[in-house]
Amino acid sequence: MRIAGVVRTAAAAAACSVLLTSCGGSGDDEGAADKDGAGKADRTDARSADDLRRVPDVGDRLQSRIPKNSRQVVAVYGEGKDSADATVVLYTKSAATWKKTRSWPAHNGKKGWTPDHRENDKRSPVGVFTLSDAGGVLADPDPAPGTGLPYTKSVAFQAPHYWPKTHWHDFDHVIAIDYNRVKGTPPNDPTRPQGQTKGGSIWLHMDHGSGTSGCVSLSKSGMRHLLRTLDPKRHPVVVMGDKASLGQDR
């Protein structure tokens, strides 16, 4: 029985509090309208079969943190430590080999990346995190039973309309990155197990054309593809960071 499509209700007051401190931030960064970037900005080189036994351009330090049972990796390759530009690549594993399936231009925190994320630092956290819950203002786009992340449809995700119009649809679809949150809850659940100072509400969400307050954003078609493709049975994770941090062996 598909439980992923069951709509869960989130408290609007708690959700509003989370949204104001999450990726949307204060809405102070203007951006161009989002465009589909599927198939563009391929940041990885052609690889041999032996190379593809590992997620490309990820060093031993983070490679070792990818769960052995994971068969789906969303890799976020940041352009630089202080850059808001990135590329998202979806890899799937068959037997012992990783295969690149899709890629999209993306954005991360407007100030870049950090291994020690803090509330409102405007940087995205570097690391490997599970992907277990999704939601948004719009309905789950996944029509197929038996797959897909648990999805919460709620108007509580709506970005405030005092933000620039370019940001109004940021949270039409979101996928929670399991950084300082409780798995199995809606993405806008405000609980932060490591405390408020460590930040939270780090999501994959819709792009508005520029940097975020800490999340990773990509095109609408990219988000919908991920929502249709990510399967809890394949134990999906996100591996994210600037290129230098991703490539570290220690």
Coordinates of C-alpha atoms in Angstrom, one line a residue:
M1 CA 0.0 0.0 0.0
R2 CA 1.3 3.4 -0.9
I3 CA 1.7 5.6 2.2
A4 CA 3.8 8.2 0.4
G5 CA 0.9 9.9 -1.2
V6 CA -1.1 10.3 2.0
V7 CA -1.5 14.0 2.7
R8 CA -0.5 14.9 6.2
T9 CA -1.7 18.0 7.9
A10 CA 0.9 20.5 9.3
A11 CA 0.1 23.2 11.8
A12 CA 0.1 26.6 10.0
A13 CA 1.5 28.6 12.8
A14 CA 4.6 26.3 13.2
A15 CA 5.0 26.2 9.4
C16 CA 5.0 29.9 9.1
S17 CA 7.7 30.2 11.8
V18 CA 9.8 27.6 9.9
L19 CA 9.4 29.3 6.5
L20 CA 10.6 32.6 7.8
T21 CA 13.9 31.0 9.0
S22 CA 14.4 28.5 6.1
C23 CA 15.6 28.7 2.6
G24 CA 13.4 31.5 1.5
G25 CA 15.0 33.8 4.0
S26 CA 13.7 37.3 4.0
G27 CA 13.3 37.3 0.2
D28 CA 15.9 40.0 -0.2
D29 CA 17.8 38.4 -3.1
E30 CA 16.3 39.2 -6.5
G31 CA 16.4 36.6 -9.2
A32 CA 15.4 35.9 -12.7
A33 CA 12.5 33.5 -13.4
D34 CA 13.4 29.9 -13.1
K35 CA 14.0 27.9 -16.3
D36 CA 14.3 24.2 -16.9
G37 CA 18.0 23.3 -17.0
A38 CA 17.6 19.6 -17.5
G39 CA 20.5 18.2 -19.5
K40 CA 22.5 21.5 -19.2
A41 CA 25.6 22.4 -17.2
D42 CA 27.0 18.9 -17.0
R43 CA 29.9 19.3 -14.5
T44 CA 31.2 15.8 -14.6
D45 CA 33.6 14.3 -17.1
A46 CA 33.2 11.0 -18.9
R47 CA 34.2 8.2 -16.6
S48 CA 35.4 4.6 -16.9
A49 CA 33.4 1.7 -15.5
D50 CA 35.9 1.4 -12.6
D51 CA 35.4 5.1 -11.8
L52 CA 31.7 4.8 -11.6
R53 CA 31.9 2.3 -8.8
R54 CA 32.1 5.6 -6.8
V55 CA 30.0 8.8 -7.0
P56 CA 32.2 11.0 -9.3
D57 CA 34.3 13.8 -7.8
V58 CA 33.4 12.8 -4.2
G59 CA 36.5 12.0 -2.1
D60 CA 36.9 9.3 0.6
R61 CA 35.7 11.5 3.4
L62 CA 32.2 11.9 2.1
Q63 CA 32.1 8.8 0.0
S64 CA 32.4 6.7 3.1
R65 CA 29.3 8.3 4.6
I66 CA 27.1 7.2 1.8
P67 CA 25.1 4.3 3.2
K68 CA 25.9 1.0 1.7
N69 CA 22.3 0.3 0.9
S70 CA 21.8 3.6 -0.9
R71 CA 20.9 3.2 -4.6
Q72 CA 20.1 6.9 -5.3
V73 CA 22.3 9.9 -4.7
V74 CA 21.5 13.5 -5.4
A75 CA 24.9 15.1 -5.7
V76 CA 25.1 18.9 -5.4
Y77 CA 28.4 20.2 -6.9
G78 CA 28.9 23.8 -5.7
E79 CA 31.1 26.0 -7.8
G80 CA 33.1 27.3 -4.9
K81 CA 33.2 27.9 -1.2
D82 CA 31.7 31.4 -1.5
S83 CA 29.6 30.8 -4.6
A84 CA 25.8 30.4 -4.8
D85 CA 26.0 28.5 -8.1
A86 CA 25.8 24.7 -8.2
T87 CA 24.9 21.7 -10.3
V88 CA 22.5 18.9 -9.2
V89 CA 23.2 15.5 -10.6
L90 CA 21.0 12.4 -9.9
Y91 CA 22.9 9.1 -9.8
T92 CA 21.3 5.6 -9.5
K93 CA 23.2 2.5 -8.6
S94 CA 22.8 -0.9 -10.3
A95 CA 24.8 -3.7 -9.0
A96 CA 28.1 -2.0 -8.1
T97 CA 28.0 0.8 -10.6
W98 CA 26.6 4.4 -10.4
K99 CA 24.9 5.8 -13.4
K100 CA 24.2 9.5 -14.0
T101 CA 20.6 9.9 -15.0
R102 CA 19.9 13.6 -15.0
S103 CA 21.5 17.0 -14.2
W104 CA 20.2 20.5 -13.6
P105 CA 21.7 24.0 -12.9
A106 CA 21.0 24.9 -9.3
H107 CA 21.7 27.4 -6.5
N108 CA 22.8 27.0 -2.9
G109 CA 23.3 29.4 0.0
K110 CA 23.9 33.0 -1.2
K111 CA 27.2 33.1 0.8
G112 CA 28.3 29.6 -0.3
W113 CA 29.0 26.5 1.8
T114 CA 30.1 25.6 5.3
P115 CA 31.0 22.4 7.3
D116 CA 29.5 24.0 10.4
H117 CA 26.2 25.5 9.4
R118 CA 24.6 28.0 11.8
E119 CA 21.2 29.7 11.9
N120 CA 21.0 32.6 9.3
D121 CA 24.6 32.2 8.1
K122 CA 23.3 32.1 4.5
R123 CA 25.5 29.1 3.8
S124 CA 24.5 25.6 2.9
P125 CA 25.8 22.7 5.0
V126 CA 28.4 20.4 3.5
G127 CA 27.8 16.7 4.1
V128 CA 25.8 13.5 3.3
F129 CA 22.2 13.6 4.4
T130 CA 19.3 11.2 3.9
L131 CA 16.1 12.3 2.0
S132 CA 13.0 10.9 3.7
D133 CA 10.1 13.4 3.4
A134 CA 8.6 15.9 0.9
G135 CA 5.8 18.3 0.6
G136 CA 4.7 21.6 -0.8
V137 CA 1.9 24.0 -1.7
L138 CA 1.1 21.9 -4.8
A139 CA 0.0 18.2 -4.8
D140 CA 2.5 15.3 -5.1
P141 CA 3.3 15.0 -8.8
D142 CA 4.0 11.3 -8.5
P143 CA 1.1 9.3 -10.0
A144 CA 2.5 5.9 -9.6
P145 CA 1.6 3.8 -6.5
G146 CA 4.2 2.2 -4.4
T147 CA 7.1 4.7 -4.9
G148 CA 7.8 8.2 -3.8
L149 CA 8.7 10.0 -0.6
P150 CA 5.9 10.6 1.9
Y151 CA 4.4 13.9 0.8
T152 CA 2.6 16.7 2.8
K153 CA 0.4 19.0 0.8
S154 CA -0.4 22.2 2.7
V155 CA -0.9 25.9 2.2
A156 CA 1.3 26.3 5.3
F157 CA 4.3 26.0 2.9
Q158 CA 3.3 29.2 1.0
A159 CA 6.0 31.8 0.8
P160 CA 4.9 35.1 2.3
H161 CA 3.7 37.5 -0.4
Y162 CA 5.7 40.4 1.0
W163 CA 8.7 38.5 -0.5
P164 CA 9.5 39.4 -4.1
K165 CA 7.3 37.7 -6.7
T166 CA 10.3 35.7 -7.9
H167 CA 10.2 33.8 -4.5
W168 CA 6.4 33.2 -4.3
H169 CA 6.7 29.7 -5.8
D170 CA 9.9 28.5 -4.0
F171 CA 8.0 26.0 -1.9
D172 CA 5.5 24.7 -4.4
H173 CA 7.5 21.5 -4.1
V174 CA 10.1 20.7 -1.4
I175 CA 12.2 17.8 -0.3
A176 CA 13.5 17.9 3.2
I177 CA 17.3 17.4 3.6
D178 CA 17.7 15.5 6.9
Y179 CA 19.9 18.1 8.5
N180 CA 18.9 18.9 12.1
R181 CA 15.4 17.6 11.7
V182 CA 13.2 14.6 12.7
K183 CA 12.8 12.0 10.0
G184 CA 9.2 10.9 9.2
T185 CA 7.8 14.4 9.8
P186 CA 6.6 17.0 7.3
P187 CA 9.5 19.2 5.9
N188 CA 8.1 22.2 7.8
D189 CA 8.1 20.5 11.2
P190 CA 10.0 23.0 13.4
T191 CA 11.7 20.4 15.7
R192 CA 15.5 20.8 15.7
P193 CA 17.2 18.0 17.6
Q194 CA 20.6 19.7 17.7
G195 CA 19.2 23.0 18.8
Q196 CA 18.1 26.3 17.2
T197 CA 21.6 27.6 16.7
K198 CA 22.5 24.8 14.3
G199 CA 19.8 26.0 11.9
G200 CA 17.4 23.8 10.0
S201 CA 14.7 23.7 7.4
I202 CA 17.3 22.9 4.7
W203 CA 15.4 21.8 1.7
L204 CA 15.6 21.0 -2.0
H205 CA 13.1 23.4 -3.5
M206 CA 12.1 25.4 -6.5
D207 CA 14.6 27.9 -7.9
H208 CA 14.1 31.7 -8.1
G209 CA 17.2 32.4 -10.1
S210 CA 19.7 33.3 -7.4
G211 CA 21.2 32.1 -4.0
T212 CA 19.1 30.9 -1.1
S213 CA 19.3 31.2 2.7
G214 CA 20.9 27.7 2.9
C215 CA 18.8 25.4 0.8
V216 CA 19.5 24.0 -2.7
S217 CA 17.1 25.1 -5.4
L218 CA 16.5 23.8 -8.9
S219 CA 13.9 24.0 -11.7
K220 CA 10.3 23.0 -11.4
S221 CA 10.8 20.1 -13.8
G222 CA 13.9 19.0 -11.9
M223 CA 12.0 19.0 -8.6
R224 CA 9.1 17.1 -10.1
H225 CA 11.5 14.6 -11.7
L226 CA 13.1 14.0 -8.3
L227 CA 9.7 13.6 -6.6
R228 CA 8.7 11.0 -9.2
T229 CA 12.0 9.2 -9.0
L230 CA 13.3 9.1 -5.4
D231 CA 12.2 5.9 -3.8
P232 CA 12.4 5.2 0.0
K233 CA 13.2 1.6 -0.8
R234 CA 16.4 2.8 -2.6
H235 CA 17.5 4.8 0.5
P236 CA 18.2 8.1 -1.3
V237 CA 20.7 10.6 0.1
V238 CA 22.1 14.0 -0.9
V239 CA 25.8 14.5 -1.1
M240 CA 26.4 18.3 -1.1
G241 CA 29.1 20.9 -0.9
D242 CA 31.6 23.0 -2.9
K243 CA 33.8 21.1 -5.2
A244 CA 36.9 21.4 -3.0
S245 CA 35.1 20.1 0.1
L246 CA 33.4 17.3 -1.9
G247 CA 36.8 16.1 -3.2
Q248 CA 38.5 15.8 0.1
D249 CA 39.9 12.4 1.1
R250 CA 40.2 13.3 4.8

